[in-house]
Coordinates of C-alpha atoms in Angstrom, one line a residue:
Chain X
M449 CA -71.2 20.6 -37.7
E450 CA -71.4 17.1 -38.9
N451 CA -71.1 16.1 -42.6
E452 CA -73.0 12.8 -42.7
G453 CA -71.6 10.4 -45.5
T454 CA -74.7 10.1 -47.6
V455 CA -75.2 14.3 -47.8
G456 CA -73.0 16.7 -50.0
L457 CA -71.3 13.6 -52.0
D458 CA -69.7 15.1 -55.2
C459 CA -67.7 12.4 -56.8
N460 CA -66.9 13.4 -59.8
F461 CA -63.1 13.0 -59.4
E462 CA -61.0 9.9 -59.3
L463 CA -57.5 8.7 -58.5
K464 CA -55.7 7.0 -61.2
E465 CA -52.7 4.5 -60.1
V466 CA -49.5 6.0 -61.8
Q467 CA -46.9 3.6 -60.4
K468 CA -46.4 1.1 -57.5
L469 CA -42.9 1.5 -56.1
E470 CA -41.5 -1.5 -54.9
G471 CA -38.4 -2.3 -52.9
H472 CA -39.0 -1.8 -49.2
T473 CA -39.1 -5.2 -47.1
D474 CA -41.3 -4.4 -44.5
R475 CA -44.1 -2.0 -44.1
V476 CA -43.5 1.5 -45.3
W477 CA -44.6 4.3 -42.4
G478 CA -43.7 7.8 -44.0
L479 CA -43.5 9.8 -47.1
A480 CA -41.7 13.0 -47.8
W481 CA -41.4 14.9 -51.0
N482 CA -38.4 17.0 -51.6
P483 CA -40.0 20.7 -51.3
V484 CA -37.8 22.0 -54.2
T485 CA -38.0 19.6 -56.7
G486 CA -40.7 18.6 -59.4
L487 CA -40.6 21.9 -61.0
A488 CA -38.8 23.7 -63.7
G489 CA -36.7 20.8 -65.2
V490 CA -35.9 19.6 -61.8
P491 CA -37.1 15.8 -61.3
S492 CA -39.7 15.1 -58.4
V493 CA -37.8 13.2 -55.5
L494 CA -39.5 11.4 -52.9
A495 CA -38.3 9.9 -49.8
S496 CA -40.1 6.7 -47.8
C497 CA -38.9 5.0 -44.7
S498 CA -40.0 1.6 -43.5
G499 CA -40.0 -1.0 -40.8
D500 CA -37.0 -2.4 -42.6
K501 CA -35.1 0.3 -40.8
T502 CA -34.0 2.1 -44.1
V503 CA -34.9 5.2 -46.2
R504 CA -35.1 4.8 -49.8
I505 CA -35.0 8.1 -52.1
W506 CA -37.1 7.6 -55.3
Q507 CA -36.8 10.0 -58.1
Q508 CA -38.9 10.6 -61.3
A509 CA -36.6 9.8 -64.8
A510 CA -37.2 13.0 -66.9
A511 CA -37.1 11.1 -69.9
T512 CA -39.8 8.4 -68.9
G513 CA -41.6 9.8 -66.4
S514 CA -41.1 6.5 -64.3
W515 CA -40.1 6.3 -60.8
E516 CA -36.7 4.6 -59.8
C517 CA -35.0 4.3 -56.6
K518 CA -32.1 6.3 -56.4
A519 CA -30.9 5.3 -53.1
V520 CA -31.0 3.4 -50.1
L521 CA -30.1 5.0 -46.7
D522 CA -29.1 2.1 -44.5
E523 CA -26.8 0.9 -42.0
T524 CA -27.4 3.9 -39.5
H525 CA -30.8 3.1 -37.8
T526 CA -31.2 -0.1 -35.6
R527 CA -34.9 -0.1 -35.9
T528 CA -37.8 0.9 -37.5
V529 CA -37.6 4.3 -39.2
R530 CA -40.8 5.9 -38.7
S531 CA -40.6 9.2 -40.3
C532 CA -38.8 11.5 -42.5
A533 CA -38.8 15.2 -43.3
W534 CA -36.8 17.3 -46.0
S535 CA -35.4 20.5 -44.6
P536 CA -37.0 23.7 -46.7
S537 CA -33.7 23.9 -48.7
G538 CA -34.2 20.2 -49.6
K539 CA -30.8 19.9 -48.8
M540 CA -31.1 17.6 -45.6
L541 CA -33.5 14.7 -44.8
A542 CA -34.4 13.8 -41.1
T543 CA -35.4 10.5 -40.2
A544 CA -36.9 9.4 -36.6
S545 CA -36.6 6.0 -35.9
F546 CA -37.7 3.5 -33.2
D547 CA -34.0 3.1 -32.0
A548 CA -34.7 6.7 -30.4
T549 CA -32.6 8.7 -32.3
T550 CA -33.0 10.9 -35.3
A551 CA -30.6 11.0 -38.3
I552 CA -29.8 13.9 -40.3
W553 CA -28.7 13.3 -43.9
E554 CA -27.0 15.4 -46.5
N555 CA -27.2 14.7 -50.1
V556 CA -23.6 14.3 -51.5
G557 CA -23.7 14.1 -55.3
D558 CA -25.8 10.7 -56.0
D559 CA -25.2 9.5 -52.2
F560 CA -26.5 10.4 -48.9
E561 CA -24.4 10.8 -46.0
C562 CA -25.5 10.4 -42.3
V563 CA -24.0 14.0 -40.9
A564 CA -25.4 14.1 -37.3
T565 CA -27.6 12.0 -35.1
L566 CA -29.8 13.4 -32.3
E567 CA -30.2 11.6 -29.4
G568 CA -32.4 12.5 -26.1
H569 CA -35.6 10.7 -26.5
E570 CA -36.2 7.7 -24.0
N571 CA -37.5 5.5 -26.4
E572 CA -39.0 5.2 -29.8
V573 CA -39.2 8.7 -31.9
K574 CA -42.3 9.0 -33.6
S575 CA -42.2 12.1 -35.9
V576 CA -39.6 14.7 -37.2
C577 CA -40.5 18.1 -38.6
W578 CA -38.6 21.3 -40.0
N579 CA -40.1 24.7 -39.2
S580 CA -40.4 27.1 -42.5
S581 CA -37.1 28.9 -41.9
G582 CA -35.3 25.4 -41.5
S583 CA -33.8 26.8 -38.4
L584 CA -35.4 24.3 -35.9
L585 CA -36.3 20.8 -35.8
A586 CA -38.7 19.2 -33.9
T587 CA -39.2 15.6 -33.0
C588 CA -41.7 13.5 -30.6
G589 CA -42.0 10.0 -29.4
R590 CA -43.6 7.6 -27.0
D591 CA -41.9 8.9 -24.0
K592 CA -44.3 11.8 -24.3
S593 CA -42.0 14.7 -25.0
V594 CA -41.4 16.9 -27.9
W595 CA -38.1 17.9 -28.4
I596 CA -36.9 21.3 -30.3
W597 CA -33.4 21.5 -31.6
E598 CA -31.8 24.8 -33.1
V599 CA -30.1 24.0 -36.4
Q600 CA -26.2 25.4 -36.3
P601 CA -23.4 25.8 -38.8
G602 CA -21.7 22.6 -39.3
H603 CA -24.1 20.3 -39.0
E604 CA -24.5 21.0 -35.2
F605 CA -28.1 20.7 -33.5
E606 CA -28.4 22.0 -29.9
C607 CA -31.6 21.1 -27.9
V608 CA -33.3 24.2 -27.7
S609 CA -36.4 22.8 -25.1
V610 CA -38.1 19.9 -24.3
L611 CA -41.8 20.3 -24.2
Q612 CA -43.6 18.1 -21.6
G613 CA -47.4 18.0 -21.2
H614 CA -48.8 15.3 -23.2
T615 CA -49.9 12.3 -21.0
Q616 CA -49.3 9.5 -23.7
D617 CA -47.3 8.9 -26.8
V618 CA -46.9 11.7 -29.1
K619 CA -47.6 10.6 -32.6
M620 CA -46.6 13.5 -34.7
V621 CA -45.4 17.2 -34.9
L622 CA -45.9 19.9 -37.3
W623 CA -44.8 23.2 -37.7
H624 CA -47.4 26.3 -38.9
P625 CA -46.5 26.9 -42.5
S626 CA -45.2 30.5 -41.7
I627 CA -45.2 30.9 -37.8
D628 CA -43.1 29.6 -35.6
L629 CA -45.8 27.6 -33.7
L630 CA -45.6 24.0 -33.1
V631 CA -48.6 21.4 -33.1
S632 CA -48.3 18.1 -31.4
V633 CA -51.0 15.4 -31.4
S634 CA -51.0 12.5 -29.1
Y635 CA -52.6 9.2 -28.1
D636 CA -54.1 10.9 -24.8
N637 CA -56.9 12.1 -27.5
T638 CA -55.3 16.0 -27.7
I639 CA -53.6 18.6 -30.0
K640 CA -51.0 20.9 -28.4
I641 CA -50.4 24.2 -29.4
W642 CA -46.5 25.4 -28.4
A643 CA -45.3 28.7 -28.8
E644 CA -41.8 30.5 -27.6
D645 CA -41.7 33.1 -24.8
G646 CA -40.0 36.0 -26.7
E647 CA -36.6 34.5 -27.4
S648 CA -36.0 33.4 -24.3
D649 CA -35.8 29.4 -25.3
D650 CA -39.0 29.2 -22.9
W651 CA -41.3 27.1 -24.9
H652 CA -44.7 26.6 -23.5
C653 CA -48.3 25.0 -24.3
V654 CA -50.3 28.2 -25.1
Q655 CA -53.5 26.0 -25.9
T656 CA -55.0 22.5 -25.7
L657 CA -57.5 21.3 -28.0
G658 CA -59.3 18.7 -26.1
D659 CA -62.7 18.0 -25.0
S660 CA -63.5 21.5 -24.3
F661 CA -62.9 22.8 -27.8
S662 CA -65.2 19.9 -29.5
G663 CA -61.4 17.6 -29.6
H664 CA -61.5 14.1 -30.5
S665 CA -62.7 11.7 -28.6
S666 CA -59.6 9.0 -29.3
T667 CA -56.0 8.9 -30.5
V668 CA -55.1 11.7 -32.9
W669 CA -52.7 10.2 -35.3
A670 CA -51.7 13.5 -38.0
V671 CA -52.3 16.9 -38.4
S672 CA -52.0 19.1 -41.9
F673 CA -52.3 22.7 -42.4
N674 CA -53.8 24.3 -45.6
S675 CA -51.4 26.0 -47.8
T676 CA -52.3 29.5 -46.2
G677 CA -51.8 28.3 -42.6
D678 CA -55.2 29.6 -41.6
K679 CA -56.9 26.4 -41.1
M680 CA -55.5 22.9 -40.1
V681 CA -57.1 19.4 -40.3
T682 CA -56.7 16.5 -37.9
C683 CA -57.5 12.8 -38.2
S684 CA -58.3 10.4 -35.4
D685 CA -58.8 6.8 -34.1
D686 CA -62.5 8.3 -33.4
L687 CA -63.1 7.9 -37.1
T688 CA -63.3 11.6 -37.9
L689 CA -61.4 14.5 -39.4
K690 CA -62.1 17.7 -37.8
I691 CA -61.2 21.0 -39.4
W692 CA -59.9 24.1 -37.2
D693 CA -59.6 27.7 -37.5
T694 CA -56.0 28.7 -37.2
S695 CA -56.0 31.9 -38.4
L696 CA -55.2 33.6 -34.8
D697 CA -51.2 34.0 -34.3
L698 CA -50.9 32.6 -30.8
T699 CA -47.5 34.0 -30.1
A700 CA -48.4 37.7 -30.4
S701 CA -51.4 37.0 -28.1
G702 CA -49.9 36.4 -24.6
S703 CA -52.3 35.2 -22.1
D704 CA -55.3 36.8 -24.2
S705 CA -57.8 34.3 -23.8
S706 CA -59.8 35.6 -26.5
G707 CA -57.0 34.8 -29.3
L708 CA -57.4 31.2 -29.4
W709 CA -57.8 28.5 -32.3
R710 CA -61.2 27.1 -32.5
H711 CA -63.2 24.0 -34.1
L712 CA -65.1 24.7 -37.3
C713 CA -66.1 21.5 -38.5
T714 CA -66.2 17.5 -37.9
L715 CA -66.5 15.3 -40.9
S716 CA -67.8 12.0 -39.5
G717 CA -69.7 9.0 -41.0
Y718 CA -67.4 8.7 -43.7
H719 CA -64.6 6.2 -42.1
D720 CA -65.2 3.1 -40.4
R721 CA -61.8 2.5 -39.5
T722 CA -58.8 4.6 -37.8
I723 CA -57.6 7.5 -39.9
F724 CA -53.9 7.1 -39.9
S725 CA -52.9 10.1 -42.1
V726 CA -54.5 13.4 -43.7
H727 CA -52.7 16.0 -45.8
W728 CA -54.2 19.1 -47.6
S729 CA -52.8 20.1 -50.8
R730 CA -52.2 23.4 -52.2
D731 CA -55.3 23.5 -54.3
G732 CA -57.3 22.6 -50.7
V733 CA -57.9 19.2 -51.3
I734 CA -57.9 17.0 -48.0
A735 CA -56.5 13.5 -48.4
S736 CA -56.8 10.8 -45.7
G737 CA -55.6 7.3 -45.6
A738 CA -57.0 4.9 -43.1
G739 CA -57.1 1.4 -41.6
D740 CA -59.8 0.3 -44.3
D741 CA -57.2 0.5 -47.2
T742 CA -59.1 3.4 -48.6
I743 CA -58.1 7.0 -49.7
R744 CA -61.0 9.4 -49.4
L745 CA -60.6 13.0 -50.7
F746 CA -62.5 16.2 -49.3
K747 CA -62.9 19.6 -50.7
E748 CA -64.5 22.8 -48.9
I749 CA -67.9 23.6 -50.4
P750 CA -67.4 27.0 -51.9
S751 CA -68.9 29.7 -49.9
D752 CA -71.4 31.2 -52.4
V753 CA -73.1 27.6 -52.6
H754 CA -74.0 27.6 -48.8
L755 CA -74.8 30.2 -46.3
Q756 CA -71.8 29.8 -44.0
V757 CA -73.7 30.6 -40.9
N758 CA -72.3 27.5 -38.7
G759 CA -68.9 27.7 -40.6
P760 CA -67.7 26.0 -43.9
S761 CA -68.5 22.7 -44.7
Y762 CA -66.8 19.8 -46.7
N763 CA -67.9 17.3 -49.4
M764 CA -66.1 14.0 -49.9
I765 CA -65.0 14.3 -53.8
C766 CA -63.3 11.0 -54.2
K767 CA -63.3 7.5 -52.5
K768 CA -60.9 4.9 -53.8
E769 CA -61.2 1.6 -51.9
K770 CA -58.3 -1.1 -51.9
V771 CA -55.6 1.4 -52.9
H772 CA -53.4 -1.2 -50.9
S773 CA -54.0 -4.5 -49.2
M774 CA -53.4 -3.3 -46.2
D775 CA -53.6 -0.3 -43.9
V776 CA -52.6 3.2 -45.2
N777 CA -50.2 4.9 -43.0
S778 CA -49.2 7.9 -45.0
V779 CA -50.7 10.2 -47.9
Q780 CA -48.9 12.9 -49.1
W781 CA -49.6 15.4 -51.9
H782 CA -46.8 16.7 -54.1
P783 CA -45.6 20.0 -53.3
K784 CA -45.6 21.5 -56.6
V785 CA -47.8 19.5 -58.9
P786 CA -51.1 19.4 -56.8
T787 CA -52.9 16.6 -58.8
I788 CA -50.1 14.1 -57.8
L789 CA -50.5 11.9 -54.5
A790 CA -48.3 9.2 -52.9
S791 CA -49.5 6.5 -50.5
A792 CA -47.5 4.2 -48.1
S793 CA -48.8 1.2 -46.7
D794 CA -48.4 -1.7 -44.4
D795 CA -47.9 -4.0 -47.5
G796 CA -44.7 -2.3 -48.3
Y797 CA -45.7 -0.8 -51.3
I798 CA -45.8 3.0 -52.4
K799 CA -48.0 4.0 -55.0
I800 CA -48.1 7.2 -57.0
W801 CA -51.5 8.6 -58.2
E802 CA -52.8 11.4 -60.3
L803 CA -56.2 13.0 -59.4
K804 CA -58.6 13.2 -62.5
A805 CA -61.9 14.6 -63.1
I806 CA -64.1 12.0 -64.4
S807 CA -65.4 13.2 -67.8
Chain V
M1113 CA -71.1 -33.5 62.0
A1114 CA -70.3 -29.7 62.4
I1115 CA -66.5 -30.3 62.2
V1116 CA -67.1 -32.5 59.0
L1117 CA -69.2 -29.5 57.6
L1118 CA -66.8 -26.9 58.7
S1119 CA -63.8 -28.7 57.4
M1120 CA -65.5 -29.1 54.0
W1121 CA -66.6 -25.6 53.9
N1122 CA -63.0 -24.8 54.5
T1123 CA -61.8 -26.9 51.8
L1124 CA -64.1 -25.3 49.4
T1125 CA -63.2 -21.9 50.7
V1126 CA -59.4 -22.6 50.2
Y1127 CA -60.2 -24.5 46.7
R1128 CA -62.1 -21.3 45.6
S1129 CA -59.5 -18.8 46.9
Y1130 CA -56.8 -21.1 44.5
C1131 CA -58.9 -20.8 41.6
R1132 CA -59.7 -17.0 42.3
I1133 CA -55.7 -16.4 42.5
S1134 CA -55.1 -18.8 39.6
R1135 CA -57.7 -16.8 37.7
V1136 CA -56.1 -13.6 38.7
A1137 CA -52.6 -14.5 37.9
I1138 CA -53.8 -15.1 34.3
M1139 CA -56.6 -12.7 33.8
G1140 CA -56.0 -10.3 36.6
D1141 CA -59.7 -10.0 37.0
P1142 CA -60.8 -10.9 40.4
A1143 CA -64.5 -9.9 39.8
T1144 CA -66.1 -12.5 38.2
D1145 CA -66.9 -15.6 40.3
D1146 CA -66.9 -18.2 37.8
I1147 CA -63.8 -20.6 38.0
F1148 CA -64.5 -21.5 34.6
D1149 CA -63.8 -18.5 33.1
S1150 CA -60.4 -19.1 32.4
S1151 CA -61.0 -21.9 29.9
L1152 CA -63.9 -20.2 28.1
S1153 CA -61.7 -17.5 27.3
L1154 CA -58.7 -19.7 26.5
E1155 CA -58.9 -18.9 22.5
D1156 CA -59.1 -15.1 23.2
D1157 CA -56.2 -15.3 25.5
H1158 CA -54.0 -17.2 23.0
L1159 CA -55.2 -14.9 20.2
K1160 CA -54.3 -11.7 22.3
E1161 CA -50.7 -13.6 23.2
G1162 CA -50.0 -14.5 19.7
Y1163 CA -50.9 -10.8 18.5
N1164 CA -48.4 -9.2 21.1
E1165 CA -45.8 -11.8 20.2
G1166 CA -46.1 -11.0 16.3
F1167 CA -46.2 -7.2 17.1
E1168 CA -43.1 -7.1 18.7
D1169 CA -41.1 -9.3 16.2
G1170 CA -42.8 -7.1 13.5
K1171 CA -41.1 -4.2 15.1
I1172 CA -38.0 -5.6 14.9
L1173 CA -38.3 -6.9 11.6
G1174 CA -39.8 -3.8 10.1
K1175 CA -37.2 -1.5 11.6
Q1176 CA -34.4 -3.8 10.1
E1177 CA -36.0 -4.0 6.7
G1178 CA -36.4 0.0 6.8
K1179 CA -32.8 0.6 7.5
D1180 CA -32.1 -1.8 4.6
V1181 CA -34.2 -0.4 2.1
G1182 CA -33.2 3.2 3.4
L1183 CA -29.5 2.2 2.8
K1184 CA -30.3 0.9 -0.8
L1185 CA -31.9 4.0 -1.9
G1186 CA -29.8 6.4 0.0
F1187 CA -27.0 4.6 -1.8
E1188 CA -28.5 4.7 -5.3
T1189 CA -29.8 8.4 -4.8
G1190 CA -26.2 9.7 -3.5
E1191 CA -24.5 7.9 -6.3
E1192 CA -26.9 9.4 -8.8
L1193 CA -26.7 12.9 -7.4
G1194 CA -22.5 12.4 -7.0
F1195 CA -22.6 11.4 -10.5
Y1196 CA -23.9 14.8 -11.7
W1197 CA -22.2 16.8 -9.3
G1198 CA -18.9 15.1 -10.8
C1199 CA -20.3 15.8 -14.3
V1200 CA -21.2 19.7 -13.5
N1201 CA -17.7 20.0 -11.6
V1202 CA -15.9 19.2 -14.7
W1203 CA -18.1 21.4 -17.1
N1204 CA -17.4 24.3 -14.3
A1205 CA -13.5 23.6 -14.5
A1206 CA -13.3 23.4 -18.4
T1207 CA -15.5 26.7 -18.5
R1208 CA -12.7 28.4 -15.8
I1209 CA -10.1 27.0 -18.4
N1210 CA -12.0 28.7 -21.5
P1211 CA -15.2 30.5 -20.9
D1212 CA -16.1 29.9 -24.8
V1213 CA -15.8 26.2 -24.8
F1214 CA -19.4 25.8 -24.4
S1215 CA -22.5 27.8 -25.9
S1216 CA -24.2 30.2 -23.9
R1217 CA -27.4 27.8 -24.1
V1218 CA -25.4 24.8 -22.8
C1219 CA -24.1 26.9 -19.8
K1220 CA -27.2 28.3 -19.2
N1221 CA -28.6 24.5 -18.8
M1222 CA -25.4 23.4 -16.7
K1223 CA -26.3 26.2 -14.1
Q1224 CA -29.8 25.4 -14.1
M1225 CA -28.3 21.9 -13.3
E1226 CA -26.2 23.0 -10.5
E1227 CA -29.3 24.9 -9.0
L1228 CA -31.2 21.7 -9.1
L1229 CA -28.4 19.9 -7.3
D1230 CA -28.1 22.6 -4.7
K1231 CA -31.9 22.4 -4.1
Y1232 CA -32.4 18.7 -3.7
P1233 CA -33.3 17.9 -0.3
I1234 CA -30.9 15.2 0.9
L1235 CA -31.6 15.2 4.4
E1236 CA -35.7 15.3 3.6
P1237 CA -36.7 12.1 2.1
E1238 CA -40.3 12.8 2.7
D1239 CA -40.1 16.1 1.0
E1240 CA -42.6 16.2 -1.8
H1241 CA -40.6 17.9 -4.2
I1242 CA -38.0 15.0 -4.3
D1243 CA -39.1 13.0 -7.3
E1244 CA -40.0 16.4 -9.4
I1245 CA -36.2 17.4 -8.6
M1246 CA -34.5 14.4 -9.6
A1247 CA -36.8 14.0 -13.0
S1248 CA -35.6 17.8 -13.7
L1249 CA -32.3 16.3 -13.2
R1250 CA -32.4 13.7 -15.1
L1251 CA -33.9 15.5 -18.3
K1252 CA -31.1 18.6 -17.7
F1253 CA -28.5 15.8 -18.1
R1254 CA -29.9 14.3 -21.2
I1255 CA -30.2 17.6 -22.8
I1256 CA -26.7 18.8 -21.9
A1257 CA -25.7 15.3 -23.0
S1258 CA -27.3 15.5 -26.5
S1259 CA -26.1 19.2 -27.1
L1260 CA -22.5 18.2 -26.8
S1261 CA -23.3 15.3 -29.0
V1262 CA -21.6 13.1 -26.2
H1263 CA -22.8 9.7 -25.9
I1264 CA -22.6 9.9 -21.8
E1265 CA -25.2 7.9 -19.8
Y1266 CA -26.0 7.3 -16.2
N1267 CA -26.5 3.9 -16.2
G1268 CA -27.2 3.4 -12.2
Y1269 CA -28.2 0.3 -11.2
P1270 CA -29.3 -2.7 -13.5
K1271 CA -32.9 -2.8 -13.7
S1272 CA -35.1 -5.5 -15.2
S1273 CA -35.1 -4.7 -19.1
E1274 CA -38.4 -3.3 -20.7
G1275 CA -40.0 -5.7 -22.6
N1276 CA -40.1 -5.6 -26.4
T1277 CA -42.9 -3.3 -26.9
I1278 CA -44.5 -2.5 -30.5
G1279 CA -44.8 0.8 -31.4
F1280 CA -47.1 2.3 -33.9

């Protein structure tokens, strides 16, 4: 199922720049919106991590609506901070670094304090992610392994399992939004899904989405689930986005081979450089950030418009070029306000955007 | 006249025998009649002589090198295994004093590490599982060390440092 670049363009949306956040002194690698902010009078909070070895916390001022840097988390990591993730409660921030450690920070008043350091990876940690209940933390790195940690009282973290299976650098890990299933994507072109065998701490790979499942033909950089968790999108160096049917609970299916995730759709012909980041909004809009300094937005064509014999298809609803002067490393939708998007780039800046319909 | 011919014949016979004997002495092959055979095969003879000398010297050097490598690797492996045994013994001793000092998950990992150490075939360096067991041991050790939040590392022997690689 290919969506050619010239067919199905429905570009009646635009991205309007709200603000440019300056402060980092090196490329910005990752962004994370605090999930419990931005609603009911609580100002939105955004974390960003950078090659300058720091993490910055940005907050939107209630009065003016403009964004200010509230805190700089420094003097902890000794190398690039590659990824950051808030716990579901919004109380803790995990930061993954090239210095092979993952730091856990807690908000204490206006300050952030490093309350734990997780060691174990042999080299650069590339991604960190909390599960939906906040009881587990996953990290992955260049040593080709994925580590799962259990969150315990008193800022204790215990390693539950080390998952080995990828044959190259693992770029990102992501938990399913409601089930304890872990997805990892890698430089080895595959996507792996991991599940626990009962309650035994025995995690194993329940499926590998590679060639035989219409997988990617080059490095897979990122993955994102839709809000219900029944679909996921992956992006790759092979210049495509792929949509997957993830409605099956792979933890319950055991060794039943009919219970597997499958490929639904490939969006190709839109990007001409590596797509580094992808994120699915609550409203069903997929944002992608690529090496051509462009952000593209896609949306599923409603099922009454096309006969879905071959599965769902997607339209590109917006293309914004030169959003940054260099590669776009991360795009993240606001968790509560589905028209707000943040982007981070090699150029060291973060930009806040608003999605608007073109009148 | 007949005496001259006879003495000439004798000399020739003696000379031919001498050559045959010399040839036999060098090549050990009395069947060939040509007295110039030995000079024709000179290159070949020397090649074979050199080869045999090298082979014998090589055997001695090879054995010595094998011993040296074996000693080095054996020492390194022994030291690493000994380090892990030391850790496991201390952890077991701590558990005997206070059975709750470590969480059940950490205890399980320690037990698995002890089983791996028992399983390691010290006397069979050619065992195909040897690298697998050592890799599992190293991983188990890192898992336990990180769960105990202790910064212990087995440093082993100084290896050449990995070049500064750029990651993305």
